[in-house]
Amino acid sequence: MGNIQPLVLSQTHMESWFQNLLSADAPRLRQGLIARLQPRLLSCDYAAMETVMAYDVLDWELNAVKSLHNGIISTGFDTSMGMLCHYYAAPNVLTTVTLSTTYLKEIPQKQTLQYQSKIKSLGRSLITLESMAFVGGEQEPSATATATFKILHDKKKGDTV
């Protein structure tokens, strides 16, 4: 295999990977829905397979009663858990198989929502996660979710996540 170096996963690598992924220069995140959501990494824990992502509730995300649209809450879960899965599935791509969201309370405008996501099972082809979304410093979650992602083992050379 010549000079190909194996991927060395670590806390430092994970922090760097997320910083690069969420930077303004990331080609896949410069446009589209994820760019509009403006996710930020608050913390990651390589050993625990966890992340905490933050999303500000933006005006365009509000429903008719001026609270966060449930579809955006679900999209935040899919995005947060998907990014965590992408790190552990590298260099493969993946897709969401199931996403089950429970909405516990209204999320008002001008808040920051924090998604705490954790991998519960990491197999050869499936990754299962749990996540909770909290408003600001509240102790009780505003929403919870579970998801399963399928690792697709056919990533083409040159593709980047």
Short mmCIF file of C-alpha atoms in Angstrom, two decimals:
data_model
loop_
_atom_site.label_atom_id
_atom_site.label_comp_id
_atom_site.label_asym_id
_atom_site.label_seq_id
_atom_site.Cartn_x
_atom_site.Cartn_y
_atom_site.Cartn_z
CA MET A 1 0.00 0.00 0.00
CA GLY A 2 2.98 2.32 -0.15
CA ASN A 3 2.87 5.58 1.80
CA ILE A 4 -0.78 5.51 2.91
CA GLN A 5 -0.95 6.38 6.61
CA PRO A 6 -3.69 4.79 8.74
CA LEU A 7 -6.23 7.14 10.31
CA VAL A 8 -5.32 7.65 13.98
CA LEU A 9 -8.39 8.59 15.99
CA SER A 10 -7.92 10.53 19.23
CA GLN A 11 -9.37 13.41 21.23
CA THR A 12 -7.03 15.85 19.48
CA HIS A 13 -7.89 14.47 16.04
CA MET A 14 -11.62 14.62 16.82
CA GLU A 15 -11.42 18.27 17.92
CA SER A 16 -9.46 19.17 14.78
CA TRP A 17 -11.85 17.21 12.53
CA PHE A 18 -14.91 19.04 13.89
CA GLN A 19 -13.19 22.43 13.66
CA ASN A 20 -12.37 21.77 10.00
CA LEU A 21 -15.84 20.37 9.27
CA LEU A 22 -17.60 23.41 10.75
CA SER A 23 -15.22 26.03 9.36
CA ALA A 24 -16.44 28.56 6.81
CA ASP A 25 -14.19 26.87 4.24
CA ALA A 26 -15.79 23.42 4.50
CA PRO A 27 -17.00 22.74 0.93
CA ARG A 28 -20.10 20.72 1.87
CA LEU A 29 -21.23 23.12 4.58
CA ARG A 30 -20.85 26.46 2.74
CA GLN A 31 -24.36 26.28 1.33
CA GLY A 32 -27.57 24.43 2.02
CA LEU A 33 -29.46 23.68 5.19
CA ILE A 34 -26.52 22.92 7.50
CA ALA A 35 -24.94 26.28 6.63
CA ARG A 36 -28.26 28.01 7.40
CA LEU A 37 -28.51 26.22 10.78
CA GLN A 38 -25.02 27.49 11.74
CA PRO A 39 -24.05 24.64 14.11
CA ARG A 40 -21.21 25.12 16.57
CA LEU A 41 -19.22 22.47 18.40
CA LEU A 42 -19.23 23.12 22.15
CA SER A 43 -17.45 19.94 23.17
CA CYS A 44 -16.50 16.47 22.06
CA ASP A 45 -15.29 13.43 23.96
CA TYR A 46 -13.51 10.82 21.87
CA ALA A 47 -13.46 8.09 24.53
CA ALA A 48 -17.15 8.53 25.44
CA MET A 49 -18.17 8.97 21.74
CA GLU A 50 -20.12 12.14 22.60
CA THR A 51 -20.55 15.67 21.29
CA VAL A 52 -22.42 18.78 22.32
CA MET A 53 -23.50 21.01 19.43
CA ALA A 54 -25.18 24.43 19.72
CA TYR A 55 -27.68 26.05 17.37
CA ASP A 56 -29.17 29.51 17.84
CA VAL A 57 -32.91 29.68 17.20
CA LEU A 58 -33.09 31.91 14.13
CA ASP A 59 -36.11 33.87 12.90
CA TRP A 60 -36.50 31.82 9.69
CA GLU A 61 -36.84 28.63 11.82
CA LEU A 62 -39.96 29.78 13.71
CA ASN A 63 -43.45 28.44 13.25
CA ALA A 64 -46.66 30.50 13.27
CA VAL A 65 -46.64 30.86 17.08
CA LYS A 66 -43.03 32.10 17.11
CA SER A 67 -41.44 28.97 18.57
CA LEU A 68 -38.90 26.69 16.93
CA HIS A 69 -40.48 24.54 14.19
CA ASN A 70 -40.39 20.84 15.14
CA GLY A 71 -38.91 19.98 11.75
CA ILE A 72 -35.91 22.16 12.57
CA ILE A 73 -35.54 20.44 15.96
CA SER A 74 -35.49 17.07 14.18
CA THR A 75 -33.04 18.40 11.59
CA GLY A 76 -30.75 19.52 14.44
CA PHE A 77 -30.82 15.99 15.83
CA ASP A 78 -30.11 14.45 12.41
CA THR A 79 -27.26 16.89 11.78
CA SER A 80 -25.67 16.60 15.24
CA MET A 81 -25.86 12.82 15.41
CA GLY A 82 -24.88 12.50 11.75
CA MET A 83 -21.71 14.54 12.24
CA LEU A 84 -20.76 12.38 15.23
CA CYS A 85 -21.34 9.23 13.17
CA HIS A 86 -19.32 10.58 10.25
CA TYR A 87 -16.31 10.96 12.52
CA TYR A 88 -16.34 7.31 13.62
CA ALA A 89 -17.34 5.94 10.20
CA ALA A 90 -14.53 7.73 8.31
CA PRO A 91 -13.58 7.34 5.54
CA ASN A 92 -16.99 5.87 4.68
CA VAL A 93 -20.15 7.86 4.10
CA LEU A 94 -23.40 7.06 5.86
CA THR A 95 -27.11 7.65 5.76
CA THR A 96 -29.89 7.98 8.32
CA VAL A 97 -31.96 4.80 8.61
CA THR A 98 -34.28 5.81 11.46
CA LEU A 99 -34.78 8.98 13.48
CA SER A 100 -37.36 9.10 16.25
CA THR A 101 -37.90 12.46 17.94
CA THR A 102 -39.95 13.22 21.06
CA TYR A 103 -40.92 16.87 21.52
CA LEU A 104 -41.28 17.65 25.22
CA LYS A 105 -41.77 21.41 25.31
CA GLU A 106 -41.89 24.51 23.18
CA ILE A 107 -38.60 26.18 22.29
CA PRO A 108 -39.03 29.96 22.18
CA GLN A 109 -37.31 32.34 19.80
CA LYS A 110 -33.96 33.95 20.59
CA GLN A 111 -32.67 30.91 22.48
CA THR A 112 -29.72 28.59 21.96
CA LEU A 113 -30.43 24.88 21.69
CA GLN A 114 -27.72 22.44 22.75
CA TYR A 115 -27.79 18.91 21.38
CA GLN A 116 -25.97 16.34 23.53
CA SER A 117 -25.40 13.25 21.37
CA LYS A 118 -23.85 9.91 22.29
CA ILE A 119 -23.12 6.77 20.31
CA LYS A 120 -24.70 3.80 22.08
CA SER A 121 -23.68 1.11 19.59
CA LEU A 122 -20.99 1.19 16.90
CA GLY A 123 -21.08 -1.83 14.65
CA ARG A 124 -19.56 -2.74 11.31
CA SER A 125 -22.53 -1.41 9.36
CA LEU A 126 -24.87 0.33 11.84
CA ILE A 127 -24.41 3.10 14.42
CA THR A 128 -27.11 3.78 17.03
CA LEU A 129 -27.26 7.01 19.01
CA GLU A 130 -29.27 8.87 21.63
CA SER A 131 -29.50 12.64 21.88
CA MET A 132 -31.14 15.28 24.07
CA ALA A 133 -31.77 18.93 23.23
CA PHE A 134 -31.62 21.54 25.99
CA VAL A 135 -32.49 25.23 25.92
CA GLY A 136 -29.74 27.36 27.47
CA GLY A 137 -28.92 26.22 30.98
CA GLU A 138 -32.14 24.26 31.59
CA GLN A 139 -31.82 20.89 33.31
CA GLU A 140 -34.77 19.19 31.61
CA PRO A 141 -34.55 18.43 27.88
CA SER A 142 -36.88 20.15 25.43
CA ALA A 143 -36.69 17.17 23.05
CA THR A 144 -35.04 13.76 22.80
CA ALA A 145 -34.18 11.49 19.89
CA THR A 146 -32.77 8.13 18.95
CA ALA A 147 -31.34 7.32 15.55
CA THR A 148 -29.65 4.60 13.57
CA PHE A 149 -27.26 5.36 10.73
CA LYS A 150 -26.04 2.91 8.07
CA ILE A 151 -22.38 2.95 7.12
CA LEU A 152 -22.03 2.81 3.35
CA HIS A 153 -18.72 1.15 2.55
CA ASP A 154 -18.44 2.48 -0.99
CA LYS A 155 -17.00 5.98 -0.59
CA LYS A 156 -15.31 7.13 -3.77
CA LYS A 157 -11.69 8.27 -3.68
CA GLY A 158 -11.35 12.01 -3.30
CA ASP A 159 -14.71 12.53 -1.55
CA THR A 160 -14.51 14.44 1.70
CA VAL A 161 -17.03 14.75 4.47
#
